[in-house]
Amino acid sequence: MKNGNNTVRVRFAPSPTGRVHLGAARTALYNYLVARQMGGQFILRIEDTDTKRYVEGAEDELINGLRWLGIEWDEGPDVGGPYAPYRQTERQEIYREYIRKLLETGYAYPCFCSLQRLEQVRQQQQRDKTQQRYDGLCRGLLPDEISRRIAAGEEHVIRFKTPYEGSTTAHDLIRGDITVENKNLDDYILFKSNGLPTYHFAAMVDDHLMGITHVIRGSEWLSTFPLHALIIRAFGWEEPQWVHLSVFLKPSGKGKMSKRDADEAVKDGKSIYIKDLKELGYIPAGILNWMVLMGWGVAEDDVMNLNEMSERFRLNGLNPAPAAINFGKLDHFNGTHIRLMPTDELAELLQPVFAQAGYDVDDTVLLKVIPLIRERLITLDDCLAFAGWFFQEDIEPKPEDLVAKNLSPSESAEIARQIYDILADLPVITHESAEAPLRDLVEKLGLKPNQVFGILRVAVTGQQVSPPLFESMEIVGKETVLKRVGQAIDLLESMG
Ligand code: GLU
């Protein structure tokens, strides 16, 4: 193996240039799984040499987002490791040393062309309808001239001397050989005039020095992939195994998911940003399960946690075909993992949701409520609609909701009074004690169960849809139930 000690080493190498979305998180997840499954190491490397695109706070959002998902790295800027530093702006000395080597061997050269000149070249090529690439003016400069101009402090970049002839082939593990004609490539910039390396150069140097064996990353790098292979070959290094993951399509399946589509989704209460998903009440297990299956060929609806994924994951199971983003599946997996979660664990997650919405939640009540609502939760936030009323001292049902179908307010009030008497007679309200006498009442009145139970449901819970009514009454207890039915009678009477 590449690093000589038989260990798989993979890396996730984000640039802190924006928010953490599904694409980045999935790349991180697959790298993590490869490392776990193959007993290797997973490295987090921050590629921050593009200072123009740097976004304040992006690195924190990234680290927090991945940690929240449960994706942990063995080496990284925050945990250190034998190949530190893991942030590229802290490795500038190293890049300078390596670019010197390429200059010496003639694979790279300084280019003094001004932006205006490059623009003129570009326009000329456009007019001539020829391939857009640097025209090579500085490619043949003699060493003396180069030294003189550098000594005079002339601004310059350093370019890669991409061959004009022939072709370059590199192998992607899931896509096979990819070949490009060298004339279609460019003399890419490796070092900018501000003295910082470009991503292309820094990443290849780091992958080599850090002993990376597999580069698993987004498909947006597929077109620059031959350049990366050329840089590595110029140094005479061994290439890693390359894997370029599938692209994401819009939920409609038509066209690639763009930033604009991502923003649209947010308007519908959906999102591909990890931080948003957390705020929307999605849980790590649900998101991970959804994410892992977008591009990995196992039976579609397999429910797995991170450990099970780590055991089952195989690199050669990755599928390069585009994957449509299906938010319905996210809901499916999220709901499924909520149902699979032990009650006390779920209680811990629901507590802050209730607290944030201003409810004062009693732990013992919550533990009893969870079995009643768990089946219906898709996101954690759904608990508010189903169960918020359990934790309210006073509820405020809409008077019209208390009126039973096809009955008047006063008829409904009369039924509510009879319900009150039946419940008041019970020593305690339980499912067993309350159901039979109330069903008798339905029969005696010759009404539909929904009419009678509807009044009681709205009276006790304040809402027309609720968790199972008898169990719910058992939890809030006789005193509260009677108080609320009493208030409902008053409300119905006041309607005239
Ligand atoms: N910094 C690059 C990015 O954020 C990394 C690409 C790669 O993994 O090589 O996309």
Coordinates of C-alpha atoms and ligand atoms in Angstrom, one line a residue:
M1 CA 0.0 0.0 0.0
K2 CA 1.0 3.6 -0.7
N3 CA 2.2 4.7 2.7
G4 CA 4.1 1.5 3.1
N5 CA 2.4 0.3 6.3
N6 CA -0.7 -1.2 4.9
T7 CA -3.0 1.3 6.4
V8 CA -5.9 2.8 4.6
R9 CA -5.8 6.6 5.0
V10 CA -8.7 8.8 3.7
R11 CA -9.4 12.4 4.1
F12 CA -12.2 14.9 3.9
A13 CA -10.8 18.2 2.7
P14 CA -13.4 20.9 2.7
S15 CA -12.8 24.5 1.9
P16 CA -14.4 26.8 4.4
T17 CA -16.3 28.7 1.8
G18 CA -19.9 28.2 2.7
R19 CA -22.5 26.2 4.5
V20 CA -22.3 22.5 5.1
H21 CA -24.7 20.7 2.8
L22 CA -25.7 17.2 2.0
G23 CA -22.9 16.8 -0.6
A24 CA -20.1 17.6 1.7
A25 CA -21.6 15.6 4.6
R26 CA -22.0 12.6 2.4
T27 CA -18.4 12.8 1.2
A28 CA -17.3 13.0 4.8
L29 CA -19.5 10.0 5.7
Y30 CA -18.2 7.8 2.9
N31 CA -14.6 8.6 3.9
Y32 CA -15.4 7.9 7.5
L33 CA -17.1 4.6 6.6
V34 CA -14.1 3.5 4.4
A35 CA -11.7 4.1 7.3
R36 CA -13.9 2.3 9.8
Q37 CA -14.6 -0.6 7.6
M38 CA -11.0 -1.1 6.5
G39 CA -9.5 -0.4 9.8
G40 CA -7.8 2.8 8.6
Q41 CA -7.6 6.5 9.5
F42 CA -9.9 9.3 8.6
I43 CA -8.4 12.8 8.4
L44 CA -10.0 16.1 8.3
R45 CA -8.0 18.7 6.4
I46 CA -9.1 22.3 6.1
E47 CA -8.3 23.7 2.6
D48 CA -8.3 27.4 3.3
T49 CA -5.8 28.9 0.8
D50 CA -8.5 30.6 -1.2
T51 CA -8.7 33.6 1.0
K52 CA -11.1 35.4 -1.3
R53 CA -13.8 32.8 -0.9
Y54 CA -13.1 32.3 2.8
V55 CA -16.3 32.5 4.9
E56 CA -16.0 33.4 8.6
G57 CA -17.7 30.7 10.7
A58 CA -17.8 28.1 8.0
E59 CA -15.2 25.9 9.7
D60 CA -17.1 25.9 13.0
E61 CA -20.3 25.1 11.2
L62 CA -18.5 22.2 9.5
I63 CA -16.9 20.8 12.6
N64 CA -20.1 21.1 14.7
G65 CA -22.2 19.7 11.9
L66 CA -20.1 16.6 11.4
R67 CA -19.7 16.0 15.1
W68 CA -23.4 16.3 15.6
L69 CA -23.9 13.7 12.9
G70 CA -21.5 11.4 14.7
I71 CA -18.8 11.5 12.0
E72 CA -15.5 11.6 14.0
W73 CA -12.0 12.0 12.5
D74 CA -8.8 10.5 13.8
E75 CA -6.6 13.4 12.8
G76 CA -7.5 17.0 12.1
P77 CA -7.0 20.7 13.0
D78 CA -8.8 20.4 16.3
V79 CA -7.5 16.9 17.4
G80 CA -4.0 17.1 16.0
G81 CA -2.1 14.1 14.7
P82 CA 1.2 12.9 13.3
Y83 CA 0.9 15.0 10.1
A84 CA -0.1 18.3 11.7
P85 CA -0.8 21.0 10.9
Y86 CA -4.1 20.1 9.2
R87 CA -5.0 23.6 8.0
Q88 CA -3.4 24.5 4.8
T89 CA -2.7 28.2 5.6
E90 CA -0.4 26.8 8.4
R91 CA 1.6 24.7 5.9
Q92 CA 2.8 27.4 3.6
E93 CA 6.5 26.6 4.1
I94 CA 5.9 23.1 2.9
Y95 CA 4.2 24.2 -0.3
R96 CA 7.0 26.6 -1.0
E97 CA 9.5 23.8 -0.7
Y98 CA 7.6 21.6 -3.0
I99 CA 7.0 24.2 -5.7
R100 CA 10.7 24.8 -5.8
K101 CA 11.1 21.2 -6.7
L102 CA 8.7 21.5 -9.6
L103 CA 10.5 24.6 -10.8
E104 CA 13.8 22.9 -10.7
T105 CA 12.6 19.9 -12.6
G106 CA 10.9 22.1 -15.2
Y107 CA 7.4 20.9 -14.6
A108 CA 6.4 24.4 -13.4
Y109 CA 7.4 27.9 -14.5
P110 CA 6.8 31.5 -13.4
C111 CA 4.4 33.5 -15.5
F112 CA 4.5 37.3 -15.4
C113 CA 1.5 37.9 -17.7
S114 CA -0.8 40.7 -16.4
L115 CA -4.5 40.1 -16.0
Q116 CA -5.1 42.5 -19.0
R117 CA -2.9 40.4 -21.2
L118 CA -4.6 37.2 -20.2
E119 CA -8.0 38.8 -20.9
Q120 CA -6.8 39.8 -24.4
V121 CA -5.6 36.3 -25.1
R122 CA -9.0 35.0 -23.9
Q123 CA -10.9 37.3 -26.2
Q124 CA -8.7 36.5 -29.2
Q125 CA -9.2 32.8 -28.6
Q126 CA -12.9 33.4 -28.4
R127 CA -12.8 35.2 -31.7
D128 CA -10.7 32.5 -33.3
K129 CA -12.9 29.8 -31.8
T130 CA -9.8 28.0 -30.5
Q131 CA -9.4 26.2 -27.2
Q132 CA -9.3 28.6 -24.2
R133 CA -6.0 28.2 -22.4
Y134 CA -3.0 30.1 -21.5
D135 CA -1.0 30.8 -24.7
G136 CA 2.3 29.9 -23.1
L137 CA 4.1 33.2 -23.5
C138 CA 6.2 32.7 -20.3
R139 CA 6.7 29.0 -20.9
G140 CA 9.9 29.5 -22.7
L141 CA 11.5 32.3 -20.7
L142 CA 15.2 31.8 -20.1
P143 CA 16.5 31.3 -16.5
D144 CA 18.4 34.6 -16.6
E145 CA 15.3 36.6 -17.5
I146 CA 13.3 34.8 -14.9
S147 CA 15.8 35.6 -12.2
R148 CA 16.1 39.2 -13.3
R149 CA 12.3 39.8 -13.3
I150 CA 11.9 38.0 -10.0
A151 CA 14.7 40.0 -8.5
A152 CA 13.1 43.2 -9.8
G153 CA 10.0 42.2 -7.8
E154 CA 7.7 41.6 -10.8
E155 CA 4.4 40.1 -9.8
H156 CA 4.0 36.5 -11.0
V157 CA 2.2 33.3 -10.6
I158 CA 3.5 29.8 -11.0
R159 CA 2.0 27.6 -13.6
F160 CA 2.1 23.9 -14.4
K161 CA 3.7 23.0 -17.7
T162 CA 0.9 20.8 -19.1
P163 CA 2.0 18.9 -22.1
Y164 CA 0.6 20.1 -25.4
E165 CA 0.6 16.7 -27.0
G166 CA -0.7 13.3 -26.1
S167 CA -3.3 12.5 -23.6
T168 CA -3.6 11.7 -19.9
T169 CA -5.4 8.8 -18.4
A170 CA -6.2 8.3 -14.8
H171 CA -8.3 5.6 -13.2
D172 CA -11.4 6.1 -11.1
L173 CA -12.3 3.1 -9.0
I174 CA -16.0 3.4 -9.8
R175 CA -15.9 5.1 -13.2
G176 CA -13.0 3.3 -14.8
D177 CA -10.3 5.0 -16.9
I178 CA -10.8 8.7 -17.7
T179 CA -8.8 10.1 -20.6
V180 CA -8.4 13.7 -21.7
E181 CA -6.5 15.1 -24.5
N182 CA -3.7 17.3 -23.1
K183 CA -4.4 20.0 -25.6
N184 CA -7.7 20.5 -23.9
L185 CA -6.1 21.1 -20.5
D186 CA -4.5 24.3 -19.4
D187 CA -1.3 25.5 -17.8
Y188 CA -3.0 25.7 -14.4
I189 CA -1.9 28.1 -11.8
L190 CA -0.2 26.2 -8.9
F191 CA 0.9 29.3 -6.9
K192 CA -0.9 32.6 -6.9
S193 CA 0.8 36.0 -7.0
N194 CA 0.0 36.5 -3.3
G195 CA 2.3 33.6 -2.5
L196 CA -0.4 31.1 -1.6
P197 CA -0.8 27.8 -3.4
T198 CA -4.0 27.0 -5.2
Y199 CA -6.1 24.1 -4.0
H200 CA -4.8 21.9 -6.9
F201 CA -1.3 22.1 -5.7
A202 CA -1.7 22.2 -2.0
A203 CA -4.1 19.2 -2.0
M204 CA -1.8 17.0 -4.0
V205 CA 1.2 17.8 -1.8
D206 CA -0.8 17.1 1.3
D207 CA -2.3 13.9 0.0
H208 CA 1.2 12.7 -0.6
L209 CA 2.7 13.8 2.6
M210 CA -0.2 12.6 4.7
G211 CA -0.1 9.2 3.1
I212 CA -3.6 9.3 1.7
T213 CA -4.4 6.1 0.0
H214 CA -7.9 6.9 -1.4
V215 CA -9.2 10.2 -2.5
I216 CA -13.0 10.0 -2.3
R217 CA -14.6 13.3 -3.2
G218 CA -17.4 15.0 -5.1
S219 CA -17.8 14.6 -8.9
E220 CA -17.2 18.3 -9.4
W221 CA -13.5 17.4 -9.4
L222 CA -13.8 14.9 -12.2
S223 CA -12.7 17.4 -14.9
T224 CA -9.6 18.5 -13.0
F225 CA -8.7 15.0 -12.0
P226 CA -6.2 14.5 -14.9
L227 CA -4.4 17.7 -13.8
H228 CA -4.1 16.2 -10.3
A229 CA -2.7 13.0 -11.7
L230 CA -0.2 15.0 -13.8
I231 CA 1.0 16.9 -10.7
I232 CA 1.5 13.7 -8.8
R233 CA 3.3 12.1 -11.7
A234 CA 5.6 15.2 -12.1
F235 CA 6.8 14.5 -8.6
G236 CA 7.2 10.9 -9.3
W237 CA 4.8 10.0 -6.5
E238 CA 2.4 7.1 -6.4
E239 CA -1.2 8.0 -7.1
P240 CA -3.9 7.3 -4.6
Q241 CA -7.0 5.4 -5.6
W242 CA -9.5 7.9 -7.0
V243 CA -13.2 7.8 -6.4
H244 CA -15.5 10.6 -7.7
L245 CA -19.0 10.3 -6.1
S246 CA -22.3 10.7 -7.8
V247 CA -23.9 14.1 -8.4
F248 CA -27.2 15.1 -6.8
L249 CA -30.2 15.8 -8.9
K250 CA -33.1 18.0 -7.9
P251 CA -36.0 16.2 -6.2
S252 CA -37.8 16.2 -9.6
G253 CA -34.9 14.1 -11.0
K254 CA -34.4 16.7 -13.7
G255 CA -31.1 18.5 -13.6
K256 CA -28.4 19.0 -11.1
M257 CA -29.3 20.3 -7.6
S258 CA -28.1 23.9 -7.6
K259 CA -27.7 26.5 -4.8
R260 CA -30.9 28.1 -6.0
D261 CA -32.8 24.8 -5.7
A262 CA -31.4 24.4 -2.2
D263 CA -32.7 27.8 -1.2
E264 CA -36.1 27.0 -2.8
A265 CA -36.3 23.8 -0.7
V266 CA -35.9 25.9 2.5
K267 CA -39.0 27.7 1.7
D268 CA -40.9 24.4 1.8
G269 CA -39.6 23.6 5.2
K270 CA -36.9 21.2 3.7
S271 CA -33.2 21.8 3.4
I272 CA -30.0 20.2 2.3
Y273 CA -28.0 22.1 4.9
I274 CA -27.1 20.1 7.9
K275 CA -27.5 22.9 10.4
D276 CA -31.0 23.6 9.0
L277 CA -32.0 19.9 9.2
K278 CA -31.0 19.9 12.9
E279 CA -33.1 23.0 13.5
L280 CA -36.0 21.4 11.6
G281 CA -36.0 18.5 14.1
Y282 CA -34.3 15.8 12.0
I283 CA -32.0 13.5 13.9
P284 CA -28.5 12.3 12.9
A285 CA -29.5 8.6 12.5
G286 CA -32.3 9.6 10.0
I287 CA -30.1 12.0 8.1
L288 CA -27.2 9.5 7.9
N289 CA -29.4 6.7 6.7
W290 CA -30.9 8.9 4.0
M291 CA -27.6 10.2 2.9
V292 CA -25.7 6.9 2.8
L293 CA -28.1 5.4 0.4
M294 CA -27.8 8.2 -2.1
G295 CA -25.0 6.7 -4.2
W296 CA -24.4 3.4 -2.4
G297 CA -25.9 0.4 -4.0
V298 CA -27.7 -1.6 -1.3
A299 CA -31.3 -2.4 -1.0
E300 CA -33.0 1.0 -1.1
D301 CA -34.8 1.0 2.2
D302 CA -32.3 -0.6 4.4
V303 CA -32.5 0.8 7.9
M304 CA -29.0 1.1 9.4
N305 CA -27.2 3.0 12.1
L306 CA -23.7 4.2 11.8
N307 CA -22.2 1.0 13.2
E308 CA -24.1 -1.2 10.8
M309 CA -23.1 1.1 7.9
S310 CA -19.5 0.8 8.9
E311 CA -19.7 -3.0 8.8
R312 CA -21.6 -3.2 5.5
F313 CA -20.0 -0.4 3.5
R314 CA -17.9 -1.4 0.5
L315 CA -16.2 1.1 -1.8
N316 CA -17.0 -1.0 -4.8
G317 CA -20.7 -0.8 -3.9
L318 CA -20.6 2.9 -4.7
N319 CA -22.7 3.9 -7.7
P320 CA -21.6 6.7 -10.0
A321 CA -25.1 7.2 -11.4
P322 CA -26.7 10.5 -10.3
A323 CA -28.9 10.4 -7.2
A324 CA -32.1 12.4 -6.9
I325 CA -32.7 14.1 -3.6
N326 CA -35.9 12.7 -2.1
F327 CA -37.1 14.5 0.9
G328 CA -39.9 11.9 1.4
K329 CA -37.2 9.4 2.1
L330 CA -35.6 11.7 4.6
D331 CA -38.9 11.8 6.5
H332 CA -39.2 8.0 6.2
F333 CA -35.8 7.3 7.7
N334 CA -36.1 10.0 10.3
G335 CA -39.5 8.7 11.5
T336 CA -38.1 5.1 11.4
H337 CA -35.1 6.0 13.6
I338 CA -37.2 7.9 16.0
R339 CA -39.4 4.8 16.4
L340 CA -36.4 2.7 17.0
M341 CA -34.9 4.9 19.7
P342 CA -35.2 3.9 23.3
T343 CA -37.8 6.0 25.2
D344 CA -35.3 7.7 27.6
E345 CA -33.0 8.6 24.7
L346 CA -35.9 10.2 22.8
A347 CA -37.0 12.0 26.0
E348 CA -33.6 13.6 26.1
L349 CA -34.0 14.9 22.6
L350 CA -37.6 16.1 23.0
Q351 CA -36.9 17.9 26.3
P352 CA -35.1 20.8 24.6
V353 CA -37.6 21.0 21.8
F354 CA -40.4 21.5 24.3
A355 CA -38.3 23.8 26.4
Q356 CA -37.5 26.0 23.4
A357 CA -41.1 26.3 22.6
G358 CA -41.8 27.5 26.2
Y359 CA -43.2 24.4 27.7
D360 CA -42.3 23.4 31.2
V361 CA -41.9 19.6 30.8
D362 CA -42.2 17.1 33.6
D363 CA -39.8 14.2 32.9
T364 CA -42.1 11.5 34.3
V365 CA -45.0 12.8 32.3
L366 CA -42.9 12.9 29.1
L367 CA -41.8 9.3 29.6
K368 CA -45.5 8.3 29.6
V369 CA -46.4 10.5 26.7
I370 CA -43.7 9.3 24.3
P371 CA -45.2 5.8 23.7
L372 CA -48.4 7.6 22.7
I373 CA -46.8 9.9 20.1
R374 CA -43.7 8.1 19.0
E375 CA -45.4 6.4 16.0
R376 CA -46.5 9.7 14.6
L377 CA -43.3 11.7 14.9
I378 CA -41.5 12.4 11.7
T379 CA -39.3 15.1 13.1
L380 CA -38.7 15.9 16.7
D381 CA -40.6 19.2 16.3
D382 CA -43.8 17.2 15.6
C383 CA -44.0 16.6 19.3
L384 CA -45.2 20.1 19.9
A385 CA -48.3 19.7 17.8
F386 CA -49.2 16.3 19.2
A387 CA -48.2 16.7 22.8
G388 CA -47.7 20.3 23.7
W389 CA -51.0 20.4 25.4
F390 CA -49.9 17.8 28.0
F391 CA -47.6 20.5 29.4
Q392 CA -50.0 23.4 29.4
E393 CA -51.8 24.5 32.5
D394 CA -54.6 26.0 30.6
I395 CA -55.7 25.1 27.1
E396 CA -57.9 27.2 25.0
P397 CA -60.0 25.1 22.7
K398 CA -61.9 26.9 19.9
P399 CA -65.5 27.0 21.0
E400 CA -66.7 25.8 17.5
D401 CA -64.4 22.8 17.7
L402 CA -66.3 21.7 20.8
V403 CA -69.6 21.5 19.0
A404 CA -70.2 17.9 17.8
K405 CA -71.1 17.3 14.2
N406 CA -74.8 17.7 13.4
L407 CA -75.5 18.9 16.9
S408 CA -76.1 22.4 18.4
P409 CA -73.9 24.0 21.0
S410 CA -76.5 23.4 23.7
E411 CA -77.0 19.8 22.8
S412 CA -73.2 19.4 22.9
A413 CA -73.2 21.1 26.3
E414 CA -75.7 18.6 27.5
I415 CA -73.6 15.7 26.3
A416 CA -70.5 17.3 28.0
R417 CA -72.4 17.4 31.3
Q418 CA -73.2 13.7 31.1
I419 CA -69.6 13.0 30.3
Y420 CA -68.6 15.0 33.3
D421 CA -70.9 13.1 35.6
I422 CA -69.6 9.7 34.4
L423 CA -66.0 10.7 34.8
A424 CA -66.6 12.4 38.1
D425 CA -68.0 9.1 39.4
L426 CA -64.8 7.1 38.6
P427 CA -62.3 6.8 41.4
V428 CA -59.5 7.2 38.8
I429 CA -59.6 7.7 35.1
T430 CA -57.9 4.9 33.3
H431 CA -58.4 3.5 29.9
E432 CA -60.2 0.5 31.5
S433 CA -62.4 2.4 33.8
A434 CA -63.5 5.1 31.4
E435 CA -64.1 3.4 28.1
A436 CA -67.0 1.2 29.0
P437 CA -69.3 3.8 30.6
L438 CA -68.6 6.3 27.9
R439 CA -69.4 3.8 25.2
D440 CA -72.6 3.0 27.0
L441 CA -73.4 6.8 26.9
V442 CA -72.8 6.8 23.1
E443 CA -75.3 4.0 22.8
K444 CA -77.8 5.5 25.2
L445 CA -77.8 8.7 23.3
G446 CA -78.0 7.0 19.9
L447 CA -75.1 9.0 18.6
K448 CA -71.9 8.2 16.7
P449 CA -68.8 7.5 18.9
N450 CA -67.1 10.4 17.1
Q451 CA -69.7 12.9 18.2
V452 CA -69.3 12.1 21.9
F453 CA -65.6 11.4 21.9
G454 CA -65.0 14.5 19.7
I455 CA -66.4 16.8 22.4
L456 CA -64.3 15.1 25.1
R457 CA -61.1 15.1 22.9
V458 CA -61.4 18.9 22.2
A459 CA -62.3 19.6 25.8
V460 CA -59.3 17.8 27.3
T461 CA -56.6 18.3 24.6
G462 CA -57.8 21.6 23.0
Q463 CA -57.3 20.0 19.6
Q464 CA -59.2 17.8 17.1
V465 CA -56.3 15.5 16.5
S466 CA -54.6 14.1 19.5
P467 CA -52.8 11.0 20.8
P468 CA -55.1 8.2 21.9
L469 CA -57.7 9.8 24.1
F470 CA -58.1 7.4 27.0
E471 CA -54.4 6.9 27.5
S472 CA -54.0 10.7 27.3
M473 CA -56.6 11.3 30.0
E474 CA -54.9 8.7 32.2
I475 CA -51.7 10.7 32.0
V476 CA -53.2 14.1 32.8
G477 CA -55.4 12.6 35.6
K478 CA -58.9 13.0 36.8
E479 CA -58.6 16.5 38.3
T480 CA -57.3 18.1 35.1
V481 CA -59.8 16.2 32.9
L482 CA -62.7 17.3 35.0
K483 CA -61.5 20.9 35.1
R484 CA -61.2 21.0 31.4
V485 CA -64.6 19.3 30.7
G486 CA -66.1 21.8 33.1
Q487 CA -64.6 24.7 31.2
A488 CA -65.8 23.2 27.9
I489 CA -69.4 23.1 29.3
D490 CA -69.1 26.8 30.2
L491 CA -67.8 27.6 26.8
L492 CA -70.6 25.7 25.0
E493 CA -73.2 27.3 27.1
S494 CA -71.9 30.7 26.4
M495 CA -72.4 30.0 22.7
G496 CA -76.1 30.1 23.4
Ligands
GLU1 N1 -11.1 21.6 -0.9 C1 -11.8 20.9 -2.0 C2 -13.3 21.1 -1.8 O1 -13.7 21.7 -0.9 C3 -11.5 19.4 -1.8 C4 -11.6 18.6 -3.0 C5 -10.9 17.2 -2.8 O2 -11.4 16.4 -2.0 O3 -9.9 17.0 -3.4 O4 -14.1 20.7 -2.6

